[in-house]
Coordinates of C-alpha atoms in Angstrom, one line a residue:
M12 CA 62.3 28.4 119.9
T13 CA 64.3 26.4 117.4
T14 CA 67.1 27.5 115.7
K15 CA 65.2 27.3 112.1
T16 CA 62.3 29.3 113.7
I17 CA 64.5 31.9 115.1
K18 CA 66.1 32.5 111.8
W19 CA 63.1 32.8 110.0
T20 CA 61.7 35.5 112.6
I21 CA 64.5 37.7 112.1
C22 CA 64.9 37.2 108.4
L23 CA 60.9 38.5 108.5
F24 CA 61.9 41.7 110.4
I25 CA 64.6 42.3 108.2
I26 CA 62.7 42.2 105.3
A27 CA 60.0 44.1 107.0
G28 CA 62.5 47.5 106.4
N29 CA 61.6 46.7 102.5
F30 CA 58.2 46.0 103.0
L31 CA 57.5 49.6 104.3
G32 CA 59.8 51.2 101.7
M33 CA 57.8 49.7 98.8
L34 CA 54.8 50.5 100.7
D35 CA 55.7 54.0 100.8
S36 CA 56.8 53.8 97.1
S37 CA 53.7 52.7 95.7
T38 CA 51.2 55.2 97.5
V39 CA 53.7 58.0 96.7
N40 CA 53.7 57.2 92.8
L41 CA 49.9 57.3 93.0
A42 CA 50.0 60.5 95.2
L43 CA 52.1 62.6 92.7
F44 CA 49.1 63.9 90.8
P45 CA 47.1 65.1 93.9
I46 CA 50.3 66.5 95.4
S47 CA 51.3 68.4 92.2
Q48 CA 47.5 69.7 92.2
G49 CA 47.3 70.4 96.3
L50 CA 50.8 72.1 96.6
H51 CA 50.3 74.0 93.2
V52 CA 53.6 73.0 91.8
T53 CA 54.7 71.4 88.1
L54 CA 55.1 67.6 87.1
A55 CA 58.8 68.6 86.9
Q56 CA 58.8 69.7 90.2
V57 CA 56.8 66.9 92.2
Q58 CA 59.3 64.3 90.6
W59 CA 61.3 65.4 93.4
V60 CA 59.3 63.9 96.2
V61 CA 60.4 60.8 94.8
I62 CA 63.9 61.5 94.0
A63 CA 65.0 63.4 97.2
Y64 CA 63.5 60.2 99.1
M65 CA 65.6 58.0 96.6
L66 CA 68.6 60.0 96.6
V67 CA 69.1 60.3 100.3
L68 CA 68.5 56.7 100.4
T69 CA 70.8 55.6 98.0
I70 CA 73.7 58.1 98.8
F71 CA 73.8 56.8 102.6
L72 CA 73.4 53.0 101.8
P73 CA 77.3 52.7 101.9
F74 CA 77.5 54.5 105.0
F75 CA 75.2 52.5 107.0
G76 CA 76.1 49.5 105.6
K77 CA 79.4 50.3 107.3
L78 CA 77.6 51.1 110.2
G79 CA 76.0 48.0 110.4
D80 CA 79.5 46.0 110.7
I81 CA 80.1 47.8 113.7
F82 CA 76.8 48.5 115.8
P83 CA 74.6 45.7 117.0
K84 CA 72.0 44.6 114.2
N85 CA 69.4 45.3 116.5
K86 CA 70.0 48.8 117.6
I87 CA 70.5 49.7 114.0
Y88 CA 67.3 48.5 113.0
C89 CA 65.5 50.3 115.8
I90 CA 66.7 53.3 114.8
G91 CA 66.3 52.7 111.2
F92 CA 62.3 52.0 112.1
L93 CA 62.2 54.9 114.5
T94 CA 63.7 57.5 111.6
F95 CA 61.2 56.0 109.1
A96 CA 58.4 56.0 111.2
C97 CA 59.1 60.1 112.6
G98 CA 59.9 61.2 108.7
A99 CA 56.5 59.4 107.7
F100 CA 54.5 60.9 110.1
L101 CA 55.8 64.3 109.4
N102 CA 55.3 63.9 105.6
S103 CA 51.5 64.1 106.6
T104 CA 51.7 67.4 108.4
A105 CA 53.7 68.9 105.2
N106 CA 51.9 72.4 104.3
N107 CA 54.3 73.5 101.9
F108 CA 56.5 71.7 99.1
Y109 CA 60.1 72.1 100.6
L110 CA 58.9 70.8 103.7
L111 CA 57.5 67.8 102.1
I112 CA 60.9 67.3 100.4
F113 CA 62.8 68.0 103.6
Y114 CA 60.6 65.2 105.6
R115 CA 61.0 62.8 102.8
C116 CA 64.5 63.1 103.3
I117 CA 64.4 62.5 107.2
E118 CA 61.9 59.1 106.1
A119 CA 64.9 58.2 103.7
M120 CA 67.2 58.0 106.1
G121 CA 65.8 55.4 107.9
A122 CA 64.8 53.6 105.1
S123 CA 68.3 53.7 104.0
V124 CA 69.5 52.0 107.3
M125 CA 67.3 49.0 107.0
I126 CA 67.6 48.4 103.3
A127 CA 71.7 48.8 103.4
N128 CA 71.9 45.9 105.8
G129 CA 69.1 43.6 104.6
P130 CA 70.4 41.1 101.7
A131 CA 73.7 40.5 103.4
A132 CA 71.7 39.6 106.7
I133 CA 69.6 37.4 104.8
A134 CA 72.5 35.9 102.6
T135 CA 74.7 35.2 106.2
I136 CA 71.6 33.5 107.5
F137 CA 70.8 31.4 104.8
K138 CA 72.5 29.3 102.4
G139 CA 71.9 27.3 99.1
E140 CA 68.2 26.9 98.8
A141 CA 66.7 28.3 101.8
R142 CA 68.6 31.5 100.3
G143 CA 67.1 31.4 97.3
K144 CA 63.4 30.8 99.2
A145 CA 64.2 33.7 101.5
L146 CA 65.2 36.0 98.9
G147 CA 61.9 35.0 97.4
I148 CA 59.8 35.9 100.6
N149 CA 61.4 39.2 100.5
A150 CA 60.0 39.8 97.0
C151 CA 56.9 38.6 97.9
L152 CA 56.4 40.6 100.9
V153 CA 58.1 43.7 99.6
A154 CA 55.3 43.0 96.3
I155 CA 52.7 43.0 99.1
G156 CA 53.8 46.5 100.2
G157 CA 53.5 47.8 96.8
M158 CA 50.1 45.6 96.4
S159 CA 48.6 47.2 99.4
G160 CA 49.7 50.8 99.0
P161 CA 47.9 51.7 95.9
A162 CA 44.5 50.2 97.1
V163 CA 45.0 52.0 100.7
G164 CA 46.5 55.1 99.4
G165 CA 43.6 55.3 96.7
L166 CA 41.5 55.0 99.6
L167 CA 42.9 57.6 101.7
I168 CA 43.5 60.2 99.1
N169 CA 39.8 59.9 98.0
A170 CA 38.2 60.4 101.7
F171 CA 40.9 62.2 103.5
G172 CA 43.4 63.9 101.2
W173 CA 47.3 63.0 100.1
H174 CA 48.6 63.7 103.4
T175 CA 46.9 60.7 105.0
I176 CA 48.9 58.3 102.7
F177 CA 52.1 58.2 105.0
L178 CA 50.0 57.1 108.1
P179 CA 49.6 53.6 107.7
S180 CA 53.7 53.5 107.6
V181 CA 54.1 54.8 111.2
P182 CA 52.5 52.2 113.4
I183 CA 54.2 49.5 111.5
A184 CA 57.5 50.9 112.0
L185 CA 56.9 51.5 115.6
I186 CA 56.1 48.1 116.0
G187 CA 59.1 47.0 113.8
A188 CA 61.6 49.0 115.9
L189 CA 60.1 47.6 119.4
V190 CA 60.0 43.8 118.0
S191 CA 63.2 44.1 116.2
Y192 CA 65.1 45.6 119.5
K193 CA 64.0 42.5 121.2
I194 CA 64.9 39.6 118.8
L195 CA 67.7 40.8 116.5
P196 CA 71.2 39.7 117.4
N197 CA 72.9 42.3 119.7
Y198 CA 76.6 41.4 118.5
V199 CA 78.9 43.2 116.4
T200 CA 81.0 41.5 113.5
K201 CA 83.8 44.4 113.4
K202 CA 85.0 46.8 116.1
T203 CA 86.7 49.2 113.8
F204 CA 85.1 51.7 111.9
K205 CA 86.9 53.1 108.3
F206 CA 84.6 55.4 106.1
D207 CA 85.8 57.3 103.2
Y208 CA 84.4 60.5 103.9
K209 CA 86.0 62.3 100.9
G210 CA 84.8 59.9 98.5
F211 CA 80.9 60.0 100.0
L212 CA 81.1 63.7 99.2
Y213 CA 82.3 63.1 95.6
F214 CA 79.9 60.7 95.0
T215 CA 77.1 62.8 96.3
V216 CA 77.9 65.8 94.6
A217 CA 78.4 63.9 91.3
L218 CA 75.0 62.3 91.7
F219 CA 73.1 65.4 92.4
A220 CA 74.7 67.1 89.4
L221 CA 73.9 64.3 87.2
L222 CA 70.4 64.2 88.6
L223 CA 69.8 67.9 88.5
A224 CA 71.0 68.2 85.1
I225 CA 68.5 65.2 84.0
S226 CA 65.5 66.7 85.9
E227 CA 65.6 70.2 84.7
G228 CA 67.4 69.9 81.3
H229 CA 64.2 70.5 79.6
S230 CA 63.2 73.4 81.3
W231 CA 66.5 75.4 81.9
G232 CA 67.9 74.2 78.3
W233 CA 70.4 71.4 77.4
K234 CA 72.8 73.7 75.8
S235 CA 72.2 76.6 79.1
I236 CA 75.4 77.3 81.2
K237 CA 73.6 76.2 84.3
I238 CA 73.5 72.4 82.5
I239 CA 76.7 72.7 81.1
A240 CA 77.9 73.4 84.3
L241 CA 76.3 70.4 86.1
G242 CA 77.7 68.0 83.5
I243 CA 81.2 69.1 84.2
L244 CA 80.7 69.0 87.9
T245 CA 79.5 65.3 87.6
L246 CA 82.3 64.4 85.4
I247 CA 84.7 65.9 88.0
F248 CA 83.5 65.0 91.1
G249 CA 82.9 61.2 89.5
A250 CA 86.4 60.8 88.2
L251 CA 87.7 62.1 92.0
F252 CA 85.1 59.6 93.3
Y253 CA 86.7 56.7 91.2
F254 CA 90.2 57.5 91.5
R255 CA 89.8 57.9 94.9
D256 CA 88.3 54.4 95.8
M257 CA 90.6 52.5 93.3
K258 CA 93.4 53.6 95.7
I259 CA 92.4 53.2 98.9
N260 CA 91.9 49.8 101.0
Y261 CA 88.7 51.0 102.5
P262 CA 86.6 52.2 99.4
L263 CA 82.9 53.2 99.5
I264 CA 82.6 51.0 96.4
N265 CA 84.6 48.4 95.5
F266 CA 85.3 48.8 91.9
K267 CA 87.6 45.7 92.3
M268 CA 84.5 43.3 92.4
F269 CA 83.5 44.3 88.9
K270 CA 85.8 42.3 87.6
I271 CA 83.7 39.5 88.2
K272 CA 81.5 39.3 85.0
T273 CA 78.5 38.2 86.9
F274 CA 78.5 40.7 89.3
T275 CA 78.8 43.9 86.8
F276 CA 76.5 42.6 84.6
G277 CA 74.0 41.3 87.1
N278 CA 74.1 44.9 88.4
I279 CA 73.3 46.7 85.5
A280 CA 70.5 44.2 84.7
V281 CA 69.0 45.1 87.7
M282 CA 69.5 49.0 87.4
T283 CA 67.9 49.0 84.0
S284 CA 65.2 46.6 85.2
Y285 CA 64.3 49.3 87.9
M286 CA 64.6 52.2 85.2
C287 CA 62.2 50.0 82.9
M288 CA 59.6 49.2 85.5
F289 CA 59.7 52.9 87.2
T290 CA 58.8 54.3 83.0
N291 CA 55.3 52.5 83.6
G292 CA 55.2 53.2 87.3
I293 CA 55.6 56.8 87.6
L294 CA 53.1 57.2 84.1
L295 CA 50.3 55.0 84.6
P296 CA 49.3 56.7 87.7
L297 CA 49.3 59.9 85.7
F298 CA 47.4 58.8 82.3
L299 CA 44.6 56.8 84.5
Q300 CA 44.0 60.0 86.4
E301 CA 44.7 63.1 84.1
V302 CA 43.3 61.4 80.8
V303 CA 41.1 58.9 81.6
K304 CA 40.0 60.6 84.6
Y305 CA 39.7 57.7 86.9
N306 CA 40.2 59.0 91.1
A307 CA 42.6 57.4 93.2
F308 CA 41.0 54.4 94.5
V309 CA 40.1 53.1 91.0
T310 CA 43.6 54.0 89.8
G311 CA 45.3 52.2 93.2
L312 CA 43.0 49.0 92.4
L313 CA 44.1 49.0 88.4
I314 CA 47.6 49.2 89.6
L315 CA 47.2 46.5 92.1
P316 CA 47.5 43.5 89.8
Y317 CA 50.9 44.1 89.1
S318 CA 52.0 43.8 92.8
I319 CA 49.5 40.6 93.3
A320 CA 51.3 38.7 90.3
S321 CA 54.9 40.1 91.5
S322 CA 54.1 38.6 94.9
A323 CA 52.6 35.2 93.8
V324 CA 55.8 34.4 91.2
A325 CA 58.4 35.6 93.2
P326 CA 58.7 33.1 96.0
F327 CA 58.5 30.2 93.5
A328 CA 61.2 32.1 91.5
G329 CA 63.3 32.7 94.3
S330 CA 63.1 29.0 95.2
Y331 CA 63.7 27.9 91.7
A332 CA 66.8 29.7 91.1
G333 CA 68.3 28.5 94.6
K334 CA 68.0 24.9 93.1
N335 CA 68.6 25.3 89.5
G336 CA 70.2 28.7 88.9
S337 CA 69.6 31.9 87.9
R338 CA 70.0 32.0 84.1
G339 CA 66.6 31.0 82.6
L340 CA 64.6 33.5 84.7
T341 CA 66.8 36.3 84.6
I342 CA 66.4 36.1 81.0
T343 CA 62.4 35.5 80.9
G344 CA 62.0 38.3 83.4
P345 CA 63.1 41.5 80.8
I346 CA 61.2 39.5 77.9
I347 CA 58.2 39.8 79.6
Y348 CA 58.9 43.5 80.7
I349 CA 58.9 44.1 77.0
I350 CA 55.6 42.7 75.9
A351 CA 54.0 44.6 78.9
L352 CA 55.3 48.0 77.7
I353 CA 54.5 47.2 73.9
I354 CA 50.8 46.8 75.4
F355 CA 51.0 50.0 77.3
T356 CA 52.2 51.8 74.1
T357 CA 48.3 50.8 72.8
F358 CA 46.7 52.8 75.5
N359 CA 44.2 55.5 74.8
T360 CA 41.2 57.0 76.3
K361 CA 39.1 53.9 75.1
T362 CA 41.4 51.1 76.3
P363 CA 39.3 49.1 78.4
M364 CA 39.9 48.0 82.1
W365 CA 40.5 44.4 81.4
E366 CA 43.6 45.4 79.2
I367 CA 44.8 47.6 82.0
V368 CA 45.0 44.7 84.4
L369 CA 46.2 42.3 81.9
A370 CA 49.2 44.5 81.0
S371 CA 49.8 45.3 85.1
I372 CA 49.6 41.5 85.5
I373 CA 52.3 40.9 83.0
M374 CA 54.4 43.2 83.8
G375 CA 54.4 41.8 87.6
I376 CA 55.2 38.3 86.5
G377 CA 58.2 39.7 84.7
N378 CA 59.1 41.0 88.2
G379 CA 58.6 38.4 89.8
C380 CA 60.5 35.9 87.7
F381 CA 63.8 38.6 87.5
Q382 CA 64.4 40.3 90.9
S383 CA 65.0 37.4 93.5
P384 CA 67.0 34.9 90.9
S385 CA 69.0 38.1 90.3
N386 CA 69.7 39.2 93.6
N387 CA 70.7 35.5 94.4
A388 CA 72.9 35.1 91.6
I389 CA 74.8 38.4 92.6
I390 CA 75.0 38.1 96.1
T391 CA 76.4 34.2 95.4
C392 CA 79.0 35.2 92.8
V393 CA 81.4 37.1 95.6
N394 CA 83.6 35.5 98.3
K395 CA 81.5 35.5 101.7
D396 CA 83.9 37.9 103.3
E397 CA 82.6 40.4 100.4
L398 CA 78.8 39.8 101.1
G399 CA 78.2 43.1 103.0
I400 CA 80.0 44.9 100.1
A401 CA 78.4 43.1 97.6
S402 CA 74.9 43.8 98.9
G403 CA 75.6 47.4 99.3
I404 CA 76.7 47.7 95.7
L405 CA 73.6 45.9 94.8
S406 CA 70.9 48.2 96.8
L407 CA 73.0 51.0 95.3
A408 CA 72.1 49.4 91.6
R409 CA 68.6 49.1 92.4
N410 CA 68.1 52.5 93.9
L411 CA 70.1 54.3 91.2
G412 CA 67.8 52.7 88.8
N413 CA 65.0 54.0 90.6
I414 CA 66.1 57.5 90.5
L415 CA 67.4 57.4 87.1
G416 CA 63.8 55.8 86.0
V417 CA 62.0 58.5 87.7
A418 CA 64.3 61.2 86.5
L419 CA 64.7 60.3 82.8
T420 CA 60.9 59.4 82.6
I421 CA 59.4 62.4 84.1
T422 CA 62.2 64.6 81.8
L423 CA 61.4 62.7 78.7
F424 CA 57.4 62.7 79.2
D425 CA 57.5 66.4 79.7
S426 CA 59.7 67.4 77.2
F427 CA 57.9 65.6 74.6
R428 CA 54.2 67.0 76.2
H429 CA 55.7 70.6 75.9
L430 CA 56.9 70.3 72.6
L431 CA 53.7 68.8 71.0
V432 CA 51.6 71.5 72.9
E433 CA 53.8 74.1 71.4
K434 CA 53.2 72.9 67.9
G435 CA 49.3 73.5 68.4
I436 CA 48.7 69.5 69.5
V437 CA 45.5 69.3 71.7
Y438 CA 46.7 68.6 75.1
Q439 CA 44.9 65.1 75.9
Q440 CA 46.6 63.8 72.2
A441 CA 50.0 65.4 73.5
F442 CA 49.6 63.5 76.8
L443 CA 49.2 60.2 75.0
T444 CA 51.6 60.8 72.4
S445 CA 54.2 61.6 74.9
Y446 CA 53.3 58.7 77.0
H447 CA 53.6 56.2 73.9
W448 CA 56.7 57.8 73.1
T449 CA 58.2 57.6 77.0
M450 CA 57.3 54.1 76.9
C451 CA 59.3 53.2 74.0
F452 CA 62.4 54.3 76.0
G453 CA 61.2 51.7 78.5
I454 CA 61.3 49.0 76.0
G455 CA 64.6 50.0 75.3
F456 CA 65.7 50.1 79.0
G457 CA 64.3 46.3 78.9
V458 CA 66.2 45.3 76.0
I459 CA 69.7 46.7 77.8
C460 CA 68.5 44.8 81.2
L461 CA 67.9 41.6 78.8
L462 CA 71.4 41.7 76.9
S463 CA 73.0 42.5 80.3
A464 CA 71.1 39.2 81.9
Y465 CA 72.1 37.2 79.0
I466 CA 75.8 38.2 79.5
A467 CA 76.0 38.0 83.1
Y468 CA 74.6 34.4 83.5
K469 CA 76.3 32.8 80.4
P470 CA 77.9 30.0 81.4
Q471 CA 81.7 30.1 81.2
T472 CA 83.1 28.0 78.3
D473 CA 86.7 26.9 78.9

């Protein structure tokens, strides 16, 4: 086997972890409506099936990124795959809401191991155009995970119920564990381990308090003691985290890296791009199932074009960015997001299927244009010895975007809907109006993404 073949084989198994994460995410988004019905929980509660997963995945990224520097890659990835497989299988057995949340957290631990170490490993193996191509293939396979998720998930939900949507990930993860143990490198780059446990605690408390306040504010009351207390906790522990990480020499997040304009605004652009995408990603399946009354399988097929378009565009975008730079595509992507979301704001009970498909395709093209060029630009703007930290912060920005996107979307939508229903508006019309208003906030996230990308990759002037 040639060195080039070995590199690409290793790369594919690194990417497999991201593929599983996207497969799981896309099927769960589709299943939120049947899960809420099956476990008799509200929309505000069922969002924690997504948020708990993303929260655990996110807060452990720095920790597992550090572990990836002192343990052999083959062992760390094998453990990640096995943990993910265990969590996915347990999800399929959950018979109440709290057990499902607990099992999702186990699954998220496995995903965090793999995602924390992926981009840095790819950036270390490849350079130049090959790096852009590898990141493009990563985006492509992640999109294929998203593509297969709704179709397979919809079919399983219709035939066997929502519990079965987690099962396809189990054999893939077990194969990934076996093969990654056999072929990934078994050497380590560092022998010492220093981890900021206090900073980790501060970061976890601040992030959890923020998310709990956002998700429960409309039901507890934004001026309630609980929400005010959570706001104070977020500020106190966020400040403690910032000042601690600024003064120690082994920070959880190296804030000094944010002095680099491309790195700072590039990460903001990535975070808001996911907030923008999740506005639609969370609400579209609910709209199709609850308002238009399509079954889960048809809903999955209507979501499918998004992933097909994204997977078709991503490799070309990554390769183009590797040769010509990221600026053009990272500005084009958010513009396309905004156009797609404007179309989504026109949806109603009589919207034809072709328009749903068209809007999903446009959204997928935007994602394909933006993600891999943006990731490439962020990773390559730092020194080689900072690749691991940069990769961890990039993953953190991406997952914070996911978490905030879900929390804000569900909170805004649910608040608008309750407000309109209380005013005597018919439920279906209240749902549609809330859907449209929430999409407008998604457009706002898209505008922030566009402005951040414009600043991040603006050519330096002498």
